[in-house]
mmCIF file of N, CA, C and O in Angstrom:
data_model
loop_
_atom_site.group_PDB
_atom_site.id
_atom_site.type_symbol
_atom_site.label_atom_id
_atom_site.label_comp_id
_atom_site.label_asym_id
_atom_site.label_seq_id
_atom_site.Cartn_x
_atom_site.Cartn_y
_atom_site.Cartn_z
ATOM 1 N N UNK A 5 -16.555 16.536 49.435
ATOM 2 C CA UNK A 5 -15.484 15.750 50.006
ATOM 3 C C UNK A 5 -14.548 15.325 48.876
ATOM 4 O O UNK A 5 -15.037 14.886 47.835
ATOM 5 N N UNK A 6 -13.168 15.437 49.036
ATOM 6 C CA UNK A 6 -12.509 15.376 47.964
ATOM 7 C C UNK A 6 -11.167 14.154 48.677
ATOM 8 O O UNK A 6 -10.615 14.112 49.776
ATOM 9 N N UNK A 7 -11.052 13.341 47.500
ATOM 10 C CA UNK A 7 -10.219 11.907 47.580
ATOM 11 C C UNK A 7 -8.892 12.735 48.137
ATOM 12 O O UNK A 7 -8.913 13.904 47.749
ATOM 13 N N UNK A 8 -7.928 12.454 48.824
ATOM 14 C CA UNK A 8 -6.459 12.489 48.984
ATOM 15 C C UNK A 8 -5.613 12.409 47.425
ATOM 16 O O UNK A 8 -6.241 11.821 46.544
ATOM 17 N N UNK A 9 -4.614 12.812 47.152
ATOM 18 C CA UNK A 9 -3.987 12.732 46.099
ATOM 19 C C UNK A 9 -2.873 11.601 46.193
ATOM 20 O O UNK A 9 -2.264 11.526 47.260
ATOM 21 N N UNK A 10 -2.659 11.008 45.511
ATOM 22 C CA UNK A 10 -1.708 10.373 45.191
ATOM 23 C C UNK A 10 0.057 10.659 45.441
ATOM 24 O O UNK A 10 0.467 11.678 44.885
ATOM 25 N N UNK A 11 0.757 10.110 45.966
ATOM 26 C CA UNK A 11 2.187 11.144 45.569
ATOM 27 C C UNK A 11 2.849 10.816 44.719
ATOM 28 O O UNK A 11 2.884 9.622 44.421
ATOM 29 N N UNK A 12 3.536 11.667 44.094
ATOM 30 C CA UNK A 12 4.485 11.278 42.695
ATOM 31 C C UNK A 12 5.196 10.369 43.397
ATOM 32 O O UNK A 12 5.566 10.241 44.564
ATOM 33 N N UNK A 13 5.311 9.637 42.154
ATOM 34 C CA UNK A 13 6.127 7.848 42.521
ATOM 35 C C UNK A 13 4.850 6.901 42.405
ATOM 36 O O UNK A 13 4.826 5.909 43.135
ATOM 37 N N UNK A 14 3.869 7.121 41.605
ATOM 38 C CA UNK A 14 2.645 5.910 41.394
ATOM 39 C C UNK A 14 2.173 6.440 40.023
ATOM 40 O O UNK A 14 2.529 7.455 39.423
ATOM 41 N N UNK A 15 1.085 5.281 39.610
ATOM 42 C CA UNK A 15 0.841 5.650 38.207
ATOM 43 C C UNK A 15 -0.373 6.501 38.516
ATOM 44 O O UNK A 15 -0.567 7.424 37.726
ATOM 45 N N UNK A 16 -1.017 6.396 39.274
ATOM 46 C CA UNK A 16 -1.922 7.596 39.407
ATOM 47 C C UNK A 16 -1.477 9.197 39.377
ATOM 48 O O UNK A 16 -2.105 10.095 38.817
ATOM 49 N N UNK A 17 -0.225 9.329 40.126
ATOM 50 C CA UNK A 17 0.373 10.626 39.977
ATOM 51 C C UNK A 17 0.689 10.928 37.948
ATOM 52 O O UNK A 17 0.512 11.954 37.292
ATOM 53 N N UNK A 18 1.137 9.697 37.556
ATOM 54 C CA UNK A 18 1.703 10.280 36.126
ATOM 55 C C UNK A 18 0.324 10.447 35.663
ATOM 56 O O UNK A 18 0.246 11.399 34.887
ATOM 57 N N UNK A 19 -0.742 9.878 35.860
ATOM 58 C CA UNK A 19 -1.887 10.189 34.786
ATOM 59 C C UNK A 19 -2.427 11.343 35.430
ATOM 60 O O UNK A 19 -3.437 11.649 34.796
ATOM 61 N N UNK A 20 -2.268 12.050 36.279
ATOM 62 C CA UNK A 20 -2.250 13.461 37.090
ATOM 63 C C UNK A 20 -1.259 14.317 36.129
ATOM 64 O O UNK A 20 -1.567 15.125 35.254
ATOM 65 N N UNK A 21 -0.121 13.941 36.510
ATOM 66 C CA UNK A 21 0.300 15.078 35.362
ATOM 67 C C UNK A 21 0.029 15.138 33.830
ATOM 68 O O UNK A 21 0.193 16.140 33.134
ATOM 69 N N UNK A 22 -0.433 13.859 33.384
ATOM 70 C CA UNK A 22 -1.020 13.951 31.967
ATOM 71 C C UNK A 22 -2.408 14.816 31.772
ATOM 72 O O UNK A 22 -2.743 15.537 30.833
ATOM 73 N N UNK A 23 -3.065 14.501 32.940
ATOM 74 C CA UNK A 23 -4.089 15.501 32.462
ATOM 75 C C UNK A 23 -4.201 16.916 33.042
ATOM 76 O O UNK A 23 -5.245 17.568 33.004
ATOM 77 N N UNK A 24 -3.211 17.285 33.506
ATOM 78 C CA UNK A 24 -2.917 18.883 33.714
ATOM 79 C C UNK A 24 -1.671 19.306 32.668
ATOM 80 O O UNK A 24 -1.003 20.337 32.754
ATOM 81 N N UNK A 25 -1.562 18.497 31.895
ATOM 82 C CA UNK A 25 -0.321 19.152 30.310
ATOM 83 C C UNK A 25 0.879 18.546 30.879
ATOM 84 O O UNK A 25 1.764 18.746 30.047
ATOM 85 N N UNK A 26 1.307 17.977 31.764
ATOM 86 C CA UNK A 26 2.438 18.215 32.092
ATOM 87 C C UNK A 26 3.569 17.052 32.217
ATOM 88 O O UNK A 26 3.367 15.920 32.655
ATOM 89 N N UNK A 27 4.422 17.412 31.885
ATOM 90 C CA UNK A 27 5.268 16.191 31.725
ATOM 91 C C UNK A 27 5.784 15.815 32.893
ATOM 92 O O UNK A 27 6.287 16.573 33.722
ATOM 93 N N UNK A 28 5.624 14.190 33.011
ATOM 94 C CA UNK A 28 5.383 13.079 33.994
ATOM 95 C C UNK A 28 7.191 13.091 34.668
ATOM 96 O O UNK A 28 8.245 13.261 34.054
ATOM 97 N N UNK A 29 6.949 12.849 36.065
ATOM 98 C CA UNK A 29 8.481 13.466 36.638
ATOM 99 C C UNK A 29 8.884 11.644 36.566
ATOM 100 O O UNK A 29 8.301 10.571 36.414
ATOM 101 N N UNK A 30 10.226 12.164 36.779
ATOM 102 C CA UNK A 30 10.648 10.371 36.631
ATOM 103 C C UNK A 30 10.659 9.077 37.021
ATOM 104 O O UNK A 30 10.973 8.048 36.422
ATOM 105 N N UNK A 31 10.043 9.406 38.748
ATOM 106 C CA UNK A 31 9.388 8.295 39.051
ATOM 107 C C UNK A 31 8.129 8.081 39.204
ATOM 108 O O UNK A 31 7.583 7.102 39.712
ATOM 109 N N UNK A 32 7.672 9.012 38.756
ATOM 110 C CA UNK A 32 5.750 8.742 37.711
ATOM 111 C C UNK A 32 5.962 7.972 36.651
ATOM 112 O O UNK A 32 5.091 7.135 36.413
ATOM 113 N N UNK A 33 6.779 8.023 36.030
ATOM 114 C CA UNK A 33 7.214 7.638 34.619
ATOM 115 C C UNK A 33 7.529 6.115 34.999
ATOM 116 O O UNK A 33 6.916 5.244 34.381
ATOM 117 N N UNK A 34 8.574 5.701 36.116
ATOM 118 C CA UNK A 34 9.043 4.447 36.365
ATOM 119 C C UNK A 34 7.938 3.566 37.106
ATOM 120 O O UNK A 34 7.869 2.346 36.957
ATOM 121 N N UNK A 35 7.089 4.300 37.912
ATOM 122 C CA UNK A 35 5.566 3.367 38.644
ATOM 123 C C UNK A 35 5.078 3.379 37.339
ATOM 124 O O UNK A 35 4.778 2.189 37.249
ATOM 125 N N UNK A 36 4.799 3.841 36.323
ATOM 126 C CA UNK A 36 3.655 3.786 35.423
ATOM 127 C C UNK A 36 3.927 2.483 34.296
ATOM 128 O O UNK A 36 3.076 1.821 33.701
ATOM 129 N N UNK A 37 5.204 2.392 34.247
ATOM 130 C CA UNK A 37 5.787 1.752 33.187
ATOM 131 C C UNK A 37 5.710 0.201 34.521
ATOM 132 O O UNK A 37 5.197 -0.873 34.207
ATOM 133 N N UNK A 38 6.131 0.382 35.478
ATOM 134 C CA UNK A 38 5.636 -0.785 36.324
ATOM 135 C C UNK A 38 4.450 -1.376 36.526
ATOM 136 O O UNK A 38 4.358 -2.598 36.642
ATOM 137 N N UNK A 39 3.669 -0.761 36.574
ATOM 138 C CA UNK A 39 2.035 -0.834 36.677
ATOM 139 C C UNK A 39 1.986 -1.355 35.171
ATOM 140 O O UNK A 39 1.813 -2.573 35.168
ATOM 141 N N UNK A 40 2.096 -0.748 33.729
ATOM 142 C CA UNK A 40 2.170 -1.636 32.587
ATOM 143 C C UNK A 40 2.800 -2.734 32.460
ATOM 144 O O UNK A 40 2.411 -3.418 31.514
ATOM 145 N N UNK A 41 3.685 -3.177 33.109
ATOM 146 C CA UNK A 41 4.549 -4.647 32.750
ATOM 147 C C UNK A 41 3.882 -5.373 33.800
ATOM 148 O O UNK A 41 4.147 -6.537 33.498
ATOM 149 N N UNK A 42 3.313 -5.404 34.648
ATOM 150 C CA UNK A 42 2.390 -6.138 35.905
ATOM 151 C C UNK A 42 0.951 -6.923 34.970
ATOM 152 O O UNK A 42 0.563 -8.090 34.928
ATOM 153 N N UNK A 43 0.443 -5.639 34.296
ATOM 154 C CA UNK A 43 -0.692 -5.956 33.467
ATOM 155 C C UNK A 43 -0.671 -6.691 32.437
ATOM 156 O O UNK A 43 -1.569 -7.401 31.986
ATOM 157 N N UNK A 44 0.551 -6.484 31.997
ATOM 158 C CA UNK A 44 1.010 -7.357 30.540
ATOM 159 C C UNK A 44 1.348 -8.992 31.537
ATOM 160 O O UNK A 44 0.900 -10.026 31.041
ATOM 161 N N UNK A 45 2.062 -9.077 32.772
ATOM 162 C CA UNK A 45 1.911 -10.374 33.422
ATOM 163 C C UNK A 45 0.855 -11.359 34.002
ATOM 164 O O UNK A 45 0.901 -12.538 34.352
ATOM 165 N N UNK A 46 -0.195 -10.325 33.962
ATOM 166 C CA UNK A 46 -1.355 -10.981 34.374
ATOM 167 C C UNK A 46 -2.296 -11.466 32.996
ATOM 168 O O UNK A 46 -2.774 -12.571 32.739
ATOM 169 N N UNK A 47 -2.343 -10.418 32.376
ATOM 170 C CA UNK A 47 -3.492 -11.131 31.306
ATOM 171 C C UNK A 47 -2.206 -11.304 29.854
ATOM 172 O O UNK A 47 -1.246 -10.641 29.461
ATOM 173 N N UNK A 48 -2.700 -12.221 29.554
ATOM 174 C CA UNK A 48 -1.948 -12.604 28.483
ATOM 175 C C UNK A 48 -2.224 -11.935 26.936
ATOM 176 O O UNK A 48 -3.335 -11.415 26.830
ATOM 177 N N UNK A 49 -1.394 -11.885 25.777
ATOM 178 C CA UNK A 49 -1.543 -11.116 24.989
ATOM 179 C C UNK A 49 -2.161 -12.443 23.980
ATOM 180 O O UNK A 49 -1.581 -13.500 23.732
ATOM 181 N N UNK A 50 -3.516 -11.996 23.511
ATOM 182 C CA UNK A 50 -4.153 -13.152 22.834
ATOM 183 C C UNK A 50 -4.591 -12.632 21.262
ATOM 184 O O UNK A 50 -5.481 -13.018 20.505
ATOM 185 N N UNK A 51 -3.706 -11.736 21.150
ATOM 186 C CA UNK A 51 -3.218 -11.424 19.450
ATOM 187 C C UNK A 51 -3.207 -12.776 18.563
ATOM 188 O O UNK A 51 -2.790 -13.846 19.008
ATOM 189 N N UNK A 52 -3.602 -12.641 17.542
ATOM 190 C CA UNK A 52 -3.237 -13.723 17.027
ATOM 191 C C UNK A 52 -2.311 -13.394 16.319
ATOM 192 O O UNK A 52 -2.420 -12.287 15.792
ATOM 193 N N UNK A 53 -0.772 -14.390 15.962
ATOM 194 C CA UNK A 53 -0.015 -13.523 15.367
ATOM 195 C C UNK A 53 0.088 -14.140 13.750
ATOM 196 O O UNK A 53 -0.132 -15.349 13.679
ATOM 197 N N UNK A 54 0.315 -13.631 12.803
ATOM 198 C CA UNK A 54 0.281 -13.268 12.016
ATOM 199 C C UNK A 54 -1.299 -13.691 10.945
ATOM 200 O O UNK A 54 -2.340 -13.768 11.597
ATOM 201 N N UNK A 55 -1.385 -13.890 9.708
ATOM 202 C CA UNK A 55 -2.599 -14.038 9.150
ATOM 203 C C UNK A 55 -3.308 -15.266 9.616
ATOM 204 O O UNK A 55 -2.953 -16.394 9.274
ATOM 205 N N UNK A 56 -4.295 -15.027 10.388
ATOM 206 C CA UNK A 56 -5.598 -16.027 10.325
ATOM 207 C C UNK A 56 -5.623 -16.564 8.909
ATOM 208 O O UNK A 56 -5.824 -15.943 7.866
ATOM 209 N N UNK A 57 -5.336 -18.061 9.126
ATOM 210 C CA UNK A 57 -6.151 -19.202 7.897
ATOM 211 C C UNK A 57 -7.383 -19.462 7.971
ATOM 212 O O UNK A 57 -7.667 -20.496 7.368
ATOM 213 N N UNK A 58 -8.595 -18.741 8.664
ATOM 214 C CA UNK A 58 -9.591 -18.522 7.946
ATOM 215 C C UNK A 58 -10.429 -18.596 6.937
ATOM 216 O O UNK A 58 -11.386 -19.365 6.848
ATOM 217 N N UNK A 59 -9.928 -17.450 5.826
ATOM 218 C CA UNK A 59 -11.017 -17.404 4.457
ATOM 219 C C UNK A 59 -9.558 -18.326 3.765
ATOM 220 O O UNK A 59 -8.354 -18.219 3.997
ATOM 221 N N UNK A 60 -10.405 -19.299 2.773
ATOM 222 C CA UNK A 60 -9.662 -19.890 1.441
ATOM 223 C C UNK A 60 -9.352 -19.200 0.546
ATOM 224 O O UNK A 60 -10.053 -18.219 0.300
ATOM 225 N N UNK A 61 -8.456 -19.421 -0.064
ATOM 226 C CA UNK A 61 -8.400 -18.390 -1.070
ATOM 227 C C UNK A 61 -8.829 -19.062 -2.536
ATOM 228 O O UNK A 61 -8.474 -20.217 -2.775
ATOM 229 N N UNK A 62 -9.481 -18.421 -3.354
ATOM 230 C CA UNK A 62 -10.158 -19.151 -4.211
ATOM 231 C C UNK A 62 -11.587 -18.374 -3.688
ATOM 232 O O UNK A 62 -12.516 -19.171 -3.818
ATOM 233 N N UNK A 63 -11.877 -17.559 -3.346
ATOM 234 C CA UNK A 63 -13.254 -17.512 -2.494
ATOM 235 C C UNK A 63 -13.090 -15.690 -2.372
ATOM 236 O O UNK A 63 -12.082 -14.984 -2.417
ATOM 237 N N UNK A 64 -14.823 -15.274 -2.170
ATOM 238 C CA UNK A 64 -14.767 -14.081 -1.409
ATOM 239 C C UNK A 64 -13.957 -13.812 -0.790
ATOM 240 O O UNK A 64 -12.973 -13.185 -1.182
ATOM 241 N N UNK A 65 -14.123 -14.163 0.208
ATOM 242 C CA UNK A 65 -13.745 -14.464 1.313
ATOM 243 C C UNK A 65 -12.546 -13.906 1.725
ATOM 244 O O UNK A 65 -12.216 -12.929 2.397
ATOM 245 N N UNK A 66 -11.790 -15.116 0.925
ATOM 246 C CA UNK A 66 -10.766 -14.705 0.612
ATOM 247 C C UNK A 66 -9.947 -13.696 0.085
ATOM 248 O O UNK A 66 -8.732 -13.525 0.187
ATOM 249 N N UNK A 67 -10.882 -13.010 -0.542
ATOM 250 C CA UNK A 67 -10.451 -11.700 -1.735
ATOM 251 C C UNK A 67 -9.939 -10.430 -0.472
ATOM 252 O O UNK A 67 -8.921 -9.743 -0.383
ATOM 253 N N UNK A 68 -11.489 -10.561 0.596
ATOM 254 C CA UNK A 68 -11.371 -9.438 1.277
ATOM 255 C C UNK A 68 -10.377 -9.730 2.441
ATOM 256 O O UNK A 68 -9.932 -8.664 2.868
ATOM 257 N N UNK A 69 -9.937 -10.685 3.022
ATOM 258 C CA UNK A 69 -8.835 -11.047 3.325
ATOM 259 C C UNK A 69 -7.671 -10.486 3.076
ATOM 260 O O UNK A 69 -7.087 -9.647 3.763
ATOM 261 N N UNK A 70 -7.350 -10.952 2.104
ATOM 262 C CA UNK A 70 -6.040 -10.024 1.157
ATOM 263 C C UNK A 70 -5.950 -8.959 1.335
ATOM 264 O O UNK A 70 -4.849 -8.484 1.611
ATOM 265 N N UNK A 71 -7.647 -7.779 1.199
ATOM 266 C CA UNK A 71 -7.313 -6.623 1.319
ATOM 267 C C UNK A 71 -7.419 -6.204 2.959
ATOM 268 O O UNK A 71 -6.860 -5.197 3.396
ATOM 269 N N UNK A 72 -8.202 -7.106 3.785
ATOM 270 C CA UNK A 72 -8.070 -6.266 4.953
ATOM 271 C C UNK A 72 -6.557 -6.583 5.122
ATOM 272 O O UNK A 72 -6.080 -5.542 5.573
ATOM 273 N N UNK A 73 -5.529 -7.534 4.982
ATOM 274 C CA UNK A 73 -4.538 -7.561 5.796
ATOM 275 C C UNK A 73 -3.373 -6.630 4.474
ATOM 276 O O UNK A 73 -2.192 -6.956 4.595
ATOM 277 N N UNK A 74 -3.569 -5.930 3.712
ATOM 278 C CA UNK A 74 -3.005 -5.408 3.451
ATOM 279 C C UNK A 74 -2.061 -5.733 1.932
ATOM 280 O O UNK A 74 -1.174 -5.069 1.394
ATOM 281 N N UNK A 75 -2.741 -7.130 1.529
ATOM 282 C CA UNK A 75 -1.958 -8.032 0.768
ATOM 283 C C UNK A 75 -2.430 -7.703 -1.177
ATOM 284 O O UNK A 75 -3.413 -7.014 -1.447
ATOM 285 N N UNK A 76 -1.744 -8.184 -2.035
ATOM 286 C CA UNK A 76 -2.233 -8.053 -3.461
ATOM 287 C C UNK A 76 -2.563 -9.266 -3.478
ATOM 288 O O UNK A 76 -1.751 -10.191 -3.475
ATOM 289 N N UNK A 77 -4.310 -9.439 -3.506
ATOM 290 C CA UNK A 77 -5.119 -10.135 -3.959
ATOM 291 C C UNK A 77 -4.723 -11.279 -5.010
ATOM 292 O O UNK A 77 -4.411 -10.851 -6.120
ATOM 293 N N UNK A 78 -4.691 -12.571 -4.844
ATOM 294 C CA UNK A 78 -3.714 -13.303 -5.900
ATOM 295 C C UNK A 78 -5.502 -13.771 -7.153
ATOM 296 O O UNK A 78 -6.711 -13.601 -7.307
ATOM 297 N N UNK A 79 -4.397 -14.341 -7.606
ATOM 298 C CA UNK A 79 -5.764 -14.554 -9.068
ATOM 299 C C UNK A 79 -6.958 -15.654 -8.986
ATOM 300 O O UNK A 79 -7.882 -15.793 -9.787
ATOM 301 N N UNK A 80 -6.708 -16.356 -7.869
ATOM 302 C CA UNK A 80 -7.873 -17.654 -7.890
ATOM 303 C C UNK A 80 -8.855 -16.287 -6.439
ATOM 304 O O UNK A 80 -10.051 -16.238 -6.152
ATOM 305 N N UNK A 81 -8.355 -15.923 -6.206
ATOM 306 C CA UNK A 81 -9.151 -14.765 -5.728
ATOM 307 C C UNK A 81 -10.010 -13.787 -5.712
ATOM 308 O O UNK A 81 -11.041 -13.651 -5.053
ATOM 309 N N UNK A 82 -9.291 -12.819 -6.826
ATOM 310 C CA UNK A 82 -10.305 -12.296 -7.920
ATOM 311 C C UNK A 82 -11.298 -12.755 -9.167
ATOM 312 O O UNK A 82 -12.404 -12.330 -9.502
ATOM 313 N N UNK A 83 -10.386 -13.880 -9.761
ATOM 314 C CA UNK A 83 -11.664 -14.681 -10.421
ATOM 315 C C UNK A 83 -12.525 -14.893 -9.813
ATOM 316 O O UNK A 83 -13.547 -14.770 -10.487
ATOM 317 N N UNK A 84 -12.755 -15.234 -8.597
ATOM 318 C CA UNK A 84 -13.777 -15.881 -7.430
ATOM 319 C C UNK A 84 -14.790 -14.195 -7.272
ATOM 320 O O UNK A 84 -15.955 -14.337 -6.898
ATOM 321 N N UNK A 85 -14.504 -13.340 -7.440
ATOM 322 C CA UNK A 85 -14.850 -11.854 -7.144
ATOM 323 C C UNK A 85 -15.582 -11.762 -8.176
ATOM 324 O O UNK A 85 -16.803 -11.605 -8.163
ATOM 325 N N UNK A 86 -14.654 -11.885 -9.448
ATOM 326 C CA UNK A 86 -15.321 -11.460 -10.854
ATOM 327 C C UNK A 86 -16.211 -12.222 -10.889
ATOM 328 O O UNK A 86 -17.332 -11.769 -11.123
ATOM 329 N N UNK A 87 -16.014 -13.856 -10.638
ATOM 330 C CA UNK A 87 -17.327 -14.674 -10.888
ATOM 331 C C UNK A 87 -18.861 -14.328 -10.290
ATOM 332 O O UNK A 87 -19.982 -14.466 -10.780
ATOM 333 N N UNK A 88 -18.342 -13.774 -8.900
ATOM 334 C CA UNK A 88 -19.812 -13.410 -8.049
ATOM 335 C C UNK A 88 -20.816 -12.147 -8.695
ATOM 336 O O UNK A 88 -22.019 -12.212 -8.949
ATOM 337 N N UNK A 89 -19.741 -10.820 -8.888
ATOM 338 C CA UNK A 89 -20.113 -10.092 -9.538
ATOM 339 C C UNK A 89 -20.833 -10.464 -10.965
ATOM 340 O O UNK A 89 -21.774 -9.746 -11.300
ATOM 341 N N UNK A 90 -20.521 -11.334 -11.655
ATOM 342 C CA UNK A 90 -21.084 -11.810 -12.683
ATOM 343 C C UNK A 90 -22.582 -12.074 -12.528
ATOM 344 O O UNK A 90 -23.630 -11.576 -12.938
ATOM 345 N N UNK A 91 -22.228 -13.016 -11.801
ATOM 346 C CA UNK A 91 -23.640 -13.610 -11.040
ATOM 347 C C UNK A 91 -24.598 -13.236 -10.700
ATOM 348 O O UNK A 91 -25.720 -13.676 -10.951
ATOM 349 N N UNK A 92 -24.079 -11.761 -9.645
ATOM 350 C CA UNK A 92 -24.916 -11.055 -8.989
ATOM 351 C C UNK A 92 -25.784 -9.778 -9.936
ATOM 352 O O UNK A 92 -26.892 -9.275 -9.753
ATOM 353 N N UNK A 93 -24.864 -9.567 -10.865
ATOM 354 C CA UNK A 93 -25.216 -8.817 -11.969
ATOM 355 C C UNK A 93 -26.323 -9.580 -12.868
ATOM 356 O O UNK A 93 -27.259 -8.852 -13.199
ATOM 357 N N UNK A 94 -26.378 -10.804 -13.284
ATOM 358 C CA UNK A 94 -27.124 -11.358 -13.813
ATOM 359 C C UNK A 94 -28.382 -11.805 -12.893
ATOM 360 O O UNK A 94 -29.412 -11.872 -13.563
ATOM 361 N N UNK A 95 -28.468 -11.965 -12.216
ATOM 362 C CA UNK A 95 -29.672 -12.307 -11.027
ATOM 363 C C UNK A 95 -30.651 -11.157 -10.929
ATOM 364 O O UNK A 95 -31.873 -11.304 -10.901
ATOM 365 N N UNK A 96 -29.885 -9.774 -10.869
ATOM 366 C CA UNK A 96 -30.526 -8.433 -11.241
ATOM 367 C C UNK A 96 -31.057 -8.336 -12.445
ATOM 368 O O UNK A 96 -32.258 -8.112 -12.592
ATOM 369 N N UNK A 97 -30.387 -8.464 -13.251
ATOM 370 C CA UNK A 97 -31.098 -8.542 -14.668
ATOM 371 C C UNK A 97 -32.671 -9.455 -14.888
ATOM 372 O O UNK A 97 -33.794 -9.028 -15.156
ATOM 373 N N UNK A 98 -32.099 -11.069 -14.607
ATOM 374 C CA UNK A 98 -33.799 -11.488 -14.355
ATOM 375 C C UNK A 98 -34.496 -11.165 -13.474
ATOM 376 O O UNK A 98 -35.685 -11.453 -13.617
ATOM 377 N N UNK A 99 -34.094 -10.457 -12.226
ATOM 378 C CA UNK A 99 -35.468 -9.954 -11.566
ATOM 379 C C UNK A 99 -35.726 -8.205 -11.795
ATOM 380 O O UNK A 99 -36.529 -7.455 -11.242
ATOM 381 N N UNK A 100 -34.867 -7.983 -12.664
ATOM 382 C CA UNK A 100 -35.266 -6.968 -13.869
ATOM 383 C C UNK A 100 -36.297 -7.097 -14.877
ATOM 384 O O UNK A 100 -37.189 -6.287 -15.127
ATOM 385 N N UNK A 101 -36.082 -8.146 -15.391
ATOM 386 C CA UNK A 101 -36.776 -8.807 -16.343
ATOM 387 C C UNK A 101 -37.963 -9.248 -15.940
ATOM 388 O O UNK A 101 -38.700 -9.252 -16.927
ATOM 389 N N UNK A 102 -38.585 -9.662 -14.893
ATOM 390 C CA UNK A 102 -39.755 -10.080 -14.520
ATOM 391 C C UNK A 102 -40.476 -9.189 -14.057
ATOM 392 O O UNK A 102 -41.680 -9.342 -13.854
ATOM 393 N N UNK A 103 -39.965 -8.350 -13.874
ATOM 394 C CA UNK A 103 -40.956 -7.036 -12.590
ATOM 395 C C UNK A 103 -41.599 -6.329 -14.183
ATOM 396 O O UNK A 103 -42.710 -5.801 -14.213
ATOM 397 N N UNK A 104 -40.939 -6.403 -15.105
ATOM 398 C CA UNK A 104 -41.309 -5.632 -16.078
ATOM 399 C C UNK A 104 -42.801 -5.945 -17.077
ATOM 400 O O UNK A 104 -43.104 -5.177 -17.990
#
């Protein structure tokens, strides 16, 4: 048993012609783009917009911050990096030192 088809003029028809290759006729194109601005009216866009104040800077945290959003890492940042690494490097060393 097979569903009824849709007729061109709904967004079901344009995602019909998307998945047979084919480019969407123009009022597939105008229901579809309707059906998107309906959805954008109902649920709200809960982006946050621009950088989360989150991580401090001065901190990890912070370091990777910088790089997920794309930013050059400022210097109370990376000191905070270099310091851990320090740290973490030395912590290895004495439980280097003891196993031995």
């Amino acid at each position: 048993m097979t569903r009824e088809l849709k007729p061109c003029g709904t967004a079901a028809a344009f995602r019909r012609h998307q998945l047979h290759g084919e480019p969407p006729c123009q009022p597939c194109r105008q229901a579809f783009a309707d059906y998107r601005r309906q959805l954008r009216e109902r649920v709200p866009d809960r982006r946050p917009v621009g950088r989360p104040r989150s991580a401090v800077c001065g901190t990890t945290g912070g370091y990777r911050a910088h790089l997920r959003y794309g930013e050059v890492p400022c210097f109370a940042c990376m000191d905070a990096v270099a310091a851990a690494e320090r740290d973490y490097r030395a912590r290895r060393r004495a439980q280097a030192g003891q196993g031995a």
